[in-house]
Amino acid sequence: MDQDEQLLHASSFGAAAAAYAEHRPDYAQAAVRWALEPAPGPRVLDLGAGTGKLTAGLVALGAEVVAVEPDPAMLAELRRSLPDVRALRGNAEAIPLPDGSVDAVLAGNAMHWFDMAAAGPEIARVLAPGGVLAGLWNVVDDRVAWVAGLARVGGSAAIGPRDTPAAWRAETAGMHLPGTGGAARFGSPEQAEFVHGQRRTADSLVAALATRAGVLVMPERERESLLGRIRAFLANEPETAGGEFTLPMQTGVLRVHRL
């Protein structure tokens, strides 16, 4: 994906902020706890916080959270649902926080949008000594037959290159490093997966997939055709045709320490 296409995808979510808030999953609490485990204190930055899916989990664990999000529509949804959380407009490349002000920086399904050549120094700047950077990604478990079928029907727009357990490991292992040969500011990565799931109906799963960046940027006719194919597939699968079901998922975590 070239830089212009990356920007188009990254900026696509605001138009679907309400649907994103309604249909995107939260994160496995065990994954969030593991991400925070080595942090030297309770101060956590949720970077690229979106509508607050990860923010809410951090609050539930008792973290002292500040959320930073570049898109005004996504930020408005976060503030509406979590009015007691300090929420600031900003991005990973220019974080509106003082030096050494947080013990952990977490990013939920957001780290792949960061320009780490600029974001790496910024994240290192706001982290206290011994601080932790962790990216979390919700992935669908394509080891389940019907989920593998969904991935085939949906293609890369709906089930992308980081959206299955094997793929997310390969795609994210070096995501904490600058992409252009700059100095590493973080130690060796650790990766772990945690079982997760989300109760869905066929309609709500289609609505969730419609909030994927690859789907949002499609021409309307192409998007409706894709979602129609997905809807038809779900209507013909025994596991998904009869009302509510659990979408098998995992939350994958990449964790590194600030050097």
PDB file of C-alpha atoms in Angstrom:
ATOM      1  CA  MET A   1       0.000   0.000   0.000  1.00  0.00           C
ATOM      2  CA  ASP A   2       1.526   3.337  -1.045  1.00  0.00           C
ATOM      3  CA  GLN A   3       1.485   6.456   1.161  1.00  0.00           C
ATOM      4  CA  ASP A   4      -1.577   8.050  -0.495  1.00  0.00           C
ATOM      5  CA  GLU A   5      -3.577   4.820  -0.231  1.00  0.00           C
ATOM      6  CA  GLN A   6      -2.473   4.406   3.393  1.00  0.00           C
ATOM      7  CA  LEU A   7      -3.717   7.914   4.191  1.00  0.00           C
ATOM      8  CA  LEU A   8      -7.033   7.258   2.431  1.00  0.00           C
ATOM      9  CA  HIS A   9      -7.608   4.081   4.428  1.00  0.00           C
ATOM     10  CA  ALA A  10      -6.500   5.631   7.725  1.00  0.00           C
ATOM     11  CA  SER A  11      -8.831   8.611   7.315  1.00  0.00           C
ATOM     12  CA  SER A  12     -11.878   6.570   6.283  1.00  0.00           C
ATOM     13  CA  PHE A  13     -13.243   5.717   9.722  1.00  0.00           C
ATOM     14  CA  GLY A  14     -14.745   9.062  10.729  1.00  0.00           C
ATOM     15  CA  ALA A  15     -17.628   8.722   8.283  1.00  0.00           C
ATOM     16  CA  ALA A  16     -18.580   5.452   9.999  1.00  0.00           C
ATOM     17  CA  ALA A  17     -17.807   6.462  13.599  1.00  0.00           C
ATOM     18  CA  ALA A  18     -21.251   5.580  15.017  1.00  0.00           C
ATOM     19  CA  ALA A  19     -21.280   2.171  13.288  1.00  0.00           C
ATOM     20  CA  TYR A  20     -17.697   1.560  14.434  1.00  0.00           C
ATOM     21  CA  ALA A  21     -18.699   2.278  18.023  1.00  0.00           C
ATOM     22  CA  GLU A  22     -21.718  -0.020  17.781  1.00  0.00           C
ATOM     23  CA  HIS A  23     -20.247  -3.003  15.952  1.00  0.00           C
ATOM     24  CA  ARG A  24     -16.483  -3.256  16.500  1.00  0.00           C
ATOM     25  CA  PRO A  25     -15.446  -5.670  19.281  1.00  0.00           C
ATOM     26  CA  ASP A  26     -13.709  -4.861  22.529  1.00  0.00           C
ATOM     27  CA  TYR A  27     -10.416  -6.574  23.460  1.00  0.00           C
ATOM     28  CA  ALA A  28      -9.875  -9.693  25.558  1.00  0.00           C
ATOM     29  CA  GLN A  29      -9.258  -8.512  29.123  1.00  0.00           C
ATOM     30  CA  ALA A  30      -6.499 -11.104  29.552  1.00  0.00           C
ATOM     31  CA  ALA A  31      -4.730  -9.523  26.580  1.00  0.00           C
ATOM     32  CA  VAL A  32      -4.995  -6.026  28.049  1.00  0.00           C
ATOM     33  CA  ARG A  33      -3.677  -7.256  31.400  1.00  0.00           C
ATOM     34  CA  TRP A  34      -0.729  -8.970  29.701  1.00  0.00           C
ATOM     35  CA  ALA A  35       0.075  -5.836  27.727  1.00  0.00           C
ATOM     36  CA  LEU A  36       0.206  -3.793  30.946  1.00  0.00           C
ATOM     37  CA  GLU A  37       1.922  -6.392  33.132  1.00  0.00           C
ATOM     38  CA  PRO A  38       5.487  -4.952  32.944  1.00  0.00           C
ATOM     39  CA  ALA A  39       4.442  -1.279  33.079  1.00  0.00           C
ATOM     40  CA  PRO A  40       6.094   0.606  35.958  1.00  0.00           C
ATOM     41  CA  GLY A  41       2.905   2.425  36.922  1.00  0.00           C
ATOM     42  CA  PRO A  42      -0.820   2.914  36.180  1.00  0.00           C
ATOM     43  CA  ARG A  43      -0.643   5.837  33.718  1.00  0.00           C
ATOM     44  CA  VAL A  44      -1.702   4.626  30.268  1.00  0.00           C
ATOM     45  CA  LEU A  45      -2.019   6.379  26.919  1.00  0.00           C
ATOM     46  CA  ASP A  46      -4.503   4.838  24.490  1.00  0.00           C
ATOM     47  CA  LEU A  47      -2.998   6.078  21.224  1.00  0.00           C
ATOM     48  CA  GLY A  48      -5.226   6.113  18.145  1.00  0.00           C
ATOM     49  CA  ALA A  49      -8.071   5.415  20.545  1.00  0.00           C
ATOM     50  CA  GLY A  50     -10.878   5.555  17.990  1.00  0.00           C
ATOM     51  CA  THR A  51     -14.275   5.371  19.659  1.00  0.00           C
ATOM     52  CA  GLY A  52     -12.805   3.995  22.897  1.00  0.00           C
ATOM     53  CA  LYS A  53     -13.038   0.225  22.471  1.00  0.00           C
ATOM     54  CA  LEU A  54      -9.696  -0.320  24.210  1.00  0.00           C
ATOM     55  CA  THR A  55     -10.092   2.734  26.449  1.00  0.00           C
ATOM     56  CA  ALA A  56     -13.117   1.177  28.143  1.00  0.00           C
ATOM     57  CA  GLY A  57     -11.168  -1.999  28.903  1.00  0.00           C
ATOM     58  CA  LEU A  58      -8.325   0.011  30.400  1.00  0.00           C
ATOM     59  CA  VAL A  59     -10.743   1.938  32.606  1.00  0.00           C
ATOM     60  CA  ALA A  60     -12.293  -1.346  33.769  1.00  0.00           C
ATOM     61  CA  LEU A  61      -8.846  -2.521  34.888  1.00  0.00           C
ATOM     62  CA  GLY A  62      -8.304   0.634  36.960  1.00  0.00           C
ATOM     63  CA  ALA A  63      -5.722   2.310  34.722  1.00  0.00           C
ATOM     64  CA  GLU A  64      -5.288   6.087  34.735  1.00  0.00           C
ATOM     65  CA  VAL A  65      -6.131   6.592  31.070  1.00  0.00           C
ATOM     66  CA  VAL A  66      -5.658   9.423  28.631  1.00  0.00           C
ATOM     67  CA  ALA A  67      -6.934   8.831  25.090  1.00  0.00           C
ATOM     68  CA  VAL A  68      -5.518  10.475  21.951  1.00  0.00           C
ATOM     69  CA  GLU A  69      -7.305  10.244  18.601  1.00  0.00           C
ATOM     70  CA  PRO A  70      -6.858  12.257  15.374  1.00  0.00           C
ATOM     71  CA  ASP A  71     -10.361  11.928  13.884  1.00  0.00           C
ATOM     72  CA  PRO A  72     -12.905  14.372  15.343  1.00  0.00           C
ATOM     73  CA  ALA A  73     -15.916  12.127  14.691  1.00  0.00           C
ATOM     74  CA  MET A  74     -14.269   9.122  16.348  1.00  0.00           C
ATOM     75  CA  LEU A  75     -13.157  11.317  19.249  1.00  0.00           C
ATOM     76  CA  ALA A  76     -16.702  12.621  19.698  1.00  0.00           C
ATOM     77  CA  GLU A  77     -17.982   9.038  20.017  1.00  0.00           C
ATOM     78  CA  LEU A  78     -15.311   8.286  22.617  1.00  0.00           C
ATOM     79  CA  ARG A  79     -16.189  11.373  24.637  1.00  0.00           C
ATOM     80  CA  ARG A  80     -19.890  10.530  24.447  1.00  0.00           C
ATOM     81  CA  SER A  81     -19.431   6.974  25.729  1.00  0.00           C
ATOM     82  CA  LEU A  82     -16.622   7.689  28.219  1.00  0.00           C
ATOM     83  CA  PRO A  83     -17.190  11.248  29.459  1.00  0.00           C
ATOM     84  CA  ASP A  84     -14.904  10.854  32.470  1.00  0.00           C
ATOM     85  CA  VAL A  85     -11.840   9.936  30.392  1.00  0.00           C
ATOM     86  CA  ARG A  86      -9.406  12.670  29.407  1.00  0.00           C
ATOM     87  CA  ALA A  87      -9.560  12.574  25.598  1.00  0.00           C
ATOM     88  CA  LEU A  88      -7.370  14.739  23.372  1.00  0.00           C
ATOM     89  CA  ARG A  89      -7.125  15.299  19.653  1.00  0.00           C
ATOM     90  CA  GLY A  90      -3.697  14.337  18.368  1.00  0.00           C
ATOM     91  CA  ASN A  91      -1.803  11.593  16.602  1.00  0.00           C
ATOM     92  CA  ALA A  92       1.084   9.209  17.109  1.00  0.00           C
ATOM     93  CA  GLU A  93       3.500  11.484  15.275  1.00  0.00           C
ATOM     94  CA  ALA A  94       2.700  14.487  17.506  1.00  0.00           C
ATOM     95  CA  ILE A  95       1.452  13.347  20.912  1.00  0.00           C
ATOM     96  CA  PRO A  96      -0.021  16.206  23.001  1.00  0.00           C
ATOM     97  CA  LEU A  97       1.523  15.014  26.298  1.00  0.00           C
ATOM     98  CA  PRO A  98       4.653  15.962  28.297  1.00  0.00           C
ATOM     99  CA  ASP A  99       7.875  13.946  28.390  1.00  0.00           C
ATOM    100  CA  GLY A 100       7.798  10.847  30.595  1.00  0.00           C
ATOM    101  CA  SER A 101       4.119  11.335  31.470  1.00  0.00           C
ATOM    102  CA  VAL A 102       2.830   7.771  30.947  1.00  0.00           C
ATOM    103  CA  ASP A 103       3.926   4.290  31.980  1.00  0.00           C
ATOM    104  CA  ALA A 104       2.440   2.486  28.987  1.00  0.00           C
ATOM    105  CA  VAL A 105       1.293   3.324  25.485  1.00  0.00           C
ATOM    106  CA  LEU A 106      -1.317   0.967  24.044  1.00  0.00           C
ATOM    107  CA  ALA A 107      -2.826   1.006  20.567  1.00  0.00           C
ATOM    108  CA  GLY A 108      -5.891  -1.045  19.653  1.00  0.00           C
ATOM    109  CA  ASN A 109      -6.035  -1.946  15.947  1.00  0.00           C
ATOM    110  CA  ALA A 110      -4.190   1.317  15.282  1.00  0.00           C
ATOM    111  CA  MET A 111      -0.429   0.798  15.350  1.00  0.00           C
ATOM    112  CA  HIS A 112      -0.270  -0.203  11.680  1.00  0.00           C
ATOM    113  CA  TRP A 113      -1.414   3.325  10.782  1.00  0.00           C
ATOM    114  CA  PHE A 114       1.515   4.980  12.611  1.00  0.00           C
ATOM    115  CA  ASP A 115       4.533   6.379  10.782  1.00  0.00           C
ATOM    116  CA  MET A 116       7.038   4.861  13.184  1.00  0.00           C
ATOM    117  CA  ALA A 117       9.913   6.989  11.886  1.00  0.00           C
ATOM    118  CA  ALA A 118       8.132   9.914  13.562  1.00  0.00           C
ATOM    119  CA  ALA A 119       5.894   8.069  16.032  1.00  0.00           C
ATOM    120  CA  GLY A 120       8.691   5.966  17.562  1.00  0.00           C
ATOM    121  CA  PRO A 121      10.574   8.964  19.004  1.00  0.00           C
ATOM    122  CA  GLU A 122       7.296  10.528  20.157  1.00  0.00           C
ATOM    123  CA  ILE A 123       6.149   7.371  21.935  1.00  0.00           C
ATOM    124  CA  ALA A 124       9.586   6.978  23.531  1.00  0.00           C
ATOM    125  CA  ARG A 125       9.454  10.628  24.617  1.00  0.00           C
ATOM    126  CA  VAL A 126       6.154  10.346  26.516  1.00  0.00           C
ATOM    127  CA  LEU A 127       7.038   6.998  28.123  1.00  0.00           C
ATOM    128  CA  ALA A 128       8.583   6.929  31.595  1.00  0.00           C
ATOM    129  CA  PRO A 129      11.781   4.883  32.078  1.00  0.00           C
ATOM    130  CA  GLY A 130      10.928   1.187  31.808  1.00  0.00           C
ATOM    131  CA  GLY A 131       7.701   2.021  30.020  1.00  0.00           C
ATOM    132  CA  VAL A 132       5.846  -0.342  27.702  1.00  0.00           C
ATOM    133  CA  LEU A 133       4.526   0.007  24.158  1.00  0.00           C
ATOM    134  CA  ALA A 134       1.903  -2.549  23.159  1.00  0.00           C
ATOM    135  CA  GLY A 135      -0.205  -2.956  20.031  1.00  0.00           C
ATOM    136  CA  LEU A 136      -3.372  -5.039  20.237  1.00  0.00           C
ATOM    137  CA  TRP A 137      -5.232  -6.518  17.265  1.00  0.00           C
ATOM    138  CA  ASN A 138      -8.482  -8.442  17.196  1.00  0.00           C
ATOM    139  CA  VAL A 139      -8.245 -11.236  14.625  1.00  0.00           C
ATOM    140  CA  VAL A 140     -10.788 -13.786  13.433  1.00  0.00           C
ATOM    141  CA  ASP A 141      -9.889 -17.428  14.001  1.00  0.00           C
ATOM    142  CA  ASP A 142      -9.740 -18.893  10.496  1.00  0.00           C
ATOM    143  CA  ARG A 143      -8.857 -22.316  11.897  1.00  0.00           C
ATOM    144  CA  VAL A 144     -12.656 -22.611  12.244  1.00  0.00           C
ATOM    145  CA  ALA A 145     -14.019 -23.798   8.889  1.00  0.00           C
ATOM    146  CA  TRP A 146     -16.836 -21.287   8.440  1.00  0.00           C
ATOM    147  CA  VAL A 147     -14.538 -18.399   9.402  1.00  0.00           C
ATOM    148  CA  ALA A 148     -12.033 -19.555   6.766  1.00  0.00           C
ATOM    149  CA  GLY A 149     -14.910 -19.540   4.273  1.00  0.00           C
ATOM    150  CA  LEU A 150     -15.861 -16.026   5.341  1.00  0.00           C
ATOM    151  CA  ALA A 151     -12.275 -14.895   4.749  1.00  0.00           C
ATOM    152  CA  ARG A 152     -12.369 -16.324   1.220  1.00  0.00           C
ATOM    153  CA  VAL A 153     -15.667 -14.652   0.389  1.00  0.00           C
ATOM    154  CA  GLY A 154     -14.782 -11.336   2.000  1.00  0.00           C
ATOM    155  CA  GLY A 155     -11.315 -11.104   0.497  1.00  0.00           C
ATOM    156  CA  SER A 156      -8.598  -8.771   1.718  1.00  0.00           C
ATOM    157  CA  ALA A 157     -10.923  -5.770   1.996  1.00  0.00           C
ATOM    158  CA  ALA A 158     -13.010  -7.422   4.727  1.00  0.00           C
ATOM    159  CA  ILE A 159     -10.460  -9.838   6.248  1.00  0.00           C
ATOM    160  CA  GLY A 160      -7.140  -8.083   5.827  1.00  0.00           C
ATOM    161  CA  PRO A 161      -3.465  -9.027   6.132  1.00  0.00           C
ATOM    162  CA  ARG A 162      -3.428  -8.759   9.943  1.00  0.00           C
ATOM    163  CA  ASP A 163      -6.865 -10.241  10.563  1.00  0.00           C
ATOM    164  CA  THR A 164      -6.057 -13.944  11.073  1.00  0.00           C
ATOM    165  CA  PRO A 165      -3.828 -15.458  13.778  1.00  0.00           C
ATOM    166  CA  ALA A 166      -0.911 -16.560  11.577  1.00  0.00           C
ATOM    167  CA  ALA A 167      -0.933 -13.416   9.468  1.00  0.00           C
ATOM    168  CA  TRP A 168      -0.986 -10.920  12.325  1.00  0.00           C
ATOM    169  CA  ARG A 169       2.220 -12.371  13.836  1.00  0.00           C
ATOM    170  CA  ALA A 170       4.163 -11.963  10.610  1.00  0.00           C
ATOM    171  CA  GLU A 171       2.696  -8.556   9.799  1.00  0.00           C
ATOM    172  CA  THR A 172       3.235  -6.993  13.240  1.00  0.00           C
ATOM    173  CA  ALA A 173       6.507  -8.485  14.518  1.00  0.00           C
ATOM    174  CA  GLY A 174       8.565  -5.461  13.410  1.00  0.00           C
ATOM    175  CA  MET A 175       5.877  -2.826  13.622  1.00  0.00           C
ATOM    176  CA  HIS A 176       7.594  -1.058  16.537  1.00  0.00           C
ATOM    177  CA  LEU A 177      10.628  -0.325  14.309  1.00  0.00           C
ATOM    178  CA  PRO A 178      11.049   2.706  12.052  1.00  0.00           C
ATOM    179  CA  GLY A 179      10.505   1.765   8.428  1.00  0.00           C
ATOM    180  CA  THR A 180      13.466   3.644   6.955  1.00  0.00           C
ATOM    181  CA  GLY A 181      16.503   2.393   8.868  1.00  0.00           C
ATOM    182  CA  GLY A 182      16.269   4.730  11.860  1.00  0.00           C
ATOM    183  CA  ALA A 183      17.557   3.769  15.276  1.00  0.00           C
ATOM    184  CA  ALA A 184      15.451   1.313  17.282  1.00  0.00           C
ATOM    185  CA  ARG A 185      14.017   2.864  20.442  1.00  0.00           C
ATOM    186  CA  PHE A 186      12.463  -0.298  21.828  1.00  0.00           C
ATOM    187  CA  GLY A 187      13.696  -3.711  22.879  1.00  0.00           C
ATOM    188  CA  SER A 188      12.956  -7.122  21.432  1.00  0.00           C
ATOM    189  CA  PRO A 189       9.262  -7.800  20.761  1.00  0.00           C
ATOM    190  CA  GLU A 190       7.090 -10.308  22.569  1.00  0.00           C
ATOM    191  CA  GLN A 191       3.892 -11.599  20.966  1.00  0.00           C
ATOM    192  CA  ALA A 192       1.002 -13.466  22.542  1.00  0.00           C
ATOM    193  CA  GLU A 193      -2.575 -14.398  21.619  1.00  0.00           C
ATOM    194  CA  PHE A 194      -5.618 -14.578  23.871  1.00  0.00           C
ATOM    195  CA  VAL A 195      -8.921 -16.322  23.147  1.00  0.00           C
ATOM    196  CA  HIS A 196     -11.735 -13.897  22.462  1.00  0.00           C
ATOM    197  CA  GLY A 197     -15.155 -13.891  20.831  1.00  0.00           C
ATOM    198  CA  GLN A 198     -18.097 -11.658  20.033  1.00  0.00           C
ATOM    199  CA  ARG A 199     -21.798 -12.447  19.946  1.00  0.00           C
ATOM    200  CA  ARG A 200     -23.102 -11.633  16.504  1.00  0.00           C
ATOM    201  CA  THR A 201     -25.975 -12.104  14.106  1.00  0.00           C
ATOM    202  CA  ALA A 202     -25.446 -12.275  10.364  1.00  0.00           C
ATOM    203  CA  ASP A 203     -26.658  -8.680  10.035  1.00  0.00           C
ATOM    204  CA  SER A 204     -24.433  -7.339  12.814  1.00  0.00           C
ATOM    205  CA  LEU A 205     -21.392  -9.185  11.449  1.00  0.00           C
ATOM    206  CA  VAL A 206     -21.974  -7.678   8.020  1.00  0.00           C
ATOM    207  CA  ALA A 207     -22.332  -4.269   9.686  1.00  0.00           C
ATOM    208  CA  ALA A 208     -19.026  -4.819  11.517  1.00  0.00           C
ATOM    209  CA  LEU A 209     -17.209  -5.826   8.336  1.00  0.00           C
ATOM    210  CA  ALA A 210     -18.633  -2.732   6.631  1.00  0.00           C
ATOM    211  CA  THR A 211     -16.518  -0.622   9.029  1.00  0.00           C
ATOM    212  CA  ARG A 212     -13.257  -2.115   7.717  1.00  0.00           C
ATOM    213  CA  ALA A 213     -11.085   0.471   5.978  1.00  0.00           C
ATOM    214  CA  GLY A 214     -10.808  -1.613   2.812  1.00  0.00           C
ATOM    215  CA  VAL A 215     -14.585  -1.754   2.565  1.00  0.00           C
ATOM    216  CA  LEU A 216     -15.176   1.893   3.488  1.00  0.00           C
ATOM    217  CA  VAL A 217     -13.022   3.171   0.622  1.00  0.00           C
ATOM    218  CA  MET A 218     -14.726   1.016  -2.028  1.00  0.00           C
ATOM    219  CA  PRO A 219     -17.049   2.589  -4.612  1.00  0.00           C
ATOM    220  CA  GLU A 220     -20.618   2.187  -3.361  1.00  0.00           C
ATOM    221  CA  ARG A 221     -21.707  -0.386  -5.949  1.00  0.00           C
ATOM    222  CA  GLU A 222     -18.629  -2.538  -5.328  1.00  0.00           C
ATOM    223  CA  ARG A 223     -19.093  -2.282  -1.568  1.00  0.00           C
ATOM    224  CA  GLU A 224     -22.758  -3.307  -1.706  1.00  0.00           C
ATOM    225  CA  SER A 225     -21.888  -6.246  -3.977  1.00  0.00           C
ATOM    226  CA  LEU A 226     -19.242  -7.479  -1.547  1.00  0.00           C
ATOM    227  CA  LEU A 227     -21.510  -7.129   1.483  1.00  0.00           C
ATOM    228  CA  GLY A 228     -24.262  -8.938  -0.420  1.00  0.00           C
ATOM    229  CA  ARG A 229     -21.948 -11.880  -1.090  1.00  0.00           C
ATOM    230  CA  ILE A 230     -20.964 -12.012   2.573  1.00  0.00           C
ATOM    231  CA  ARG A 231     -24.611 -11.863   3.645  1.00  0.00           C
ATOM    232  CA  ALA A 232     -25.498 -14.727   1.279  1.00  0.00           C
ATOM    233  CA  PHE A 233     -22.592 -16.806   2.585  1.00  0.00           C
ATOM    234  CA  LEU A 234     -23.686 -16.331   6.211  1.00  0.00           C
ATOM    235  CA  ALA A 235     -27.290 -17.199   5.329  1.00  0.00           C
ATOM    236  CA  ASN A 236     -26.132 -20.572   3.998  1.00  0.00           C
ATOM    237  CA  GLU A 237     -23.776 -21.605   6.797  1.00  0.00           C
ATOM    238  CA  PRO A 238     -25.384 -23.715   9.552  1.00  0.00           C
ATOM    239  CA  GLU A 239     -23.386 -21.921  12.257  1.00  0.00           C
ATOM    240  CA  THR A 240     -24.542 -18.450  11.211  1.00  0.00           C
ATOM    241  CA  ALA A 241     -27.929 -18.831   9.558  1.00  0.00           C
ATOM    242  CA  GLY A 242     -30.118 -19.256  12.620  1.00  0.00           C
ATOM    243  CA  GLY A 243     -29.820 -16.154  14.777  1.00  0.00           C
ATOM    244  CA  GLU A 244     -27.061 -15.354  17.268  1.00  0.00           C
ATOM    245  CA  PHE A 245     -23.677 -17.039  17.179  1.00  0.00           C
ATOM    246  CA  THR A 246     -20.195 -16.400  18.550  1.00  0.00           C
ATOM    247  CA  LEU A 247     -17.589 -15.137  16.119  1.00  0.00           C
ATOM    248  CA  PRO A 248     -14.394 -17.006  17.122  1.00  0.00           C
ATOM    249  CA  MET A 249     -11.601 -14.499  17.637  1.00  0.00           C
ATOM    250  CA  GLN A 250      -8.279 -13.904  19.306  1.00  0.00           C
ATOM    251  CA  THR A 251      -6.673 -10.736  20.597  1.00  0.00           C
ATOM    252  CA  GLY A 252      -3.022 -10.645  19.545  1.00  0.00           C
ATOM    253  CA  VAL A 253      -0.570  -8.448  21.442  1.00  0.00           C
ATOM    254  CA  LEU A 254       2.851  -7.120  20.425  1.00  0.00           C
ATOM    255  CA  ARG A 255       4.710  -5.831  23.511  1.00  0.00           C
ATOM    256  CA  VAL A 256       8.061  -4.029  23.709  1.00  0.00           C
ATOM    257  CA  HIS A 257       9.962  -2.017  26.334  1.00  0.00           C
ATOM    258  CA  ARG A 258      11.328   1.459  25.870  1.00  0.00           C
ATOM    259  CA  LEU A 259      15.133   1.430  25.718  1.00  0.00           C
TER     260      LEU A 259
END
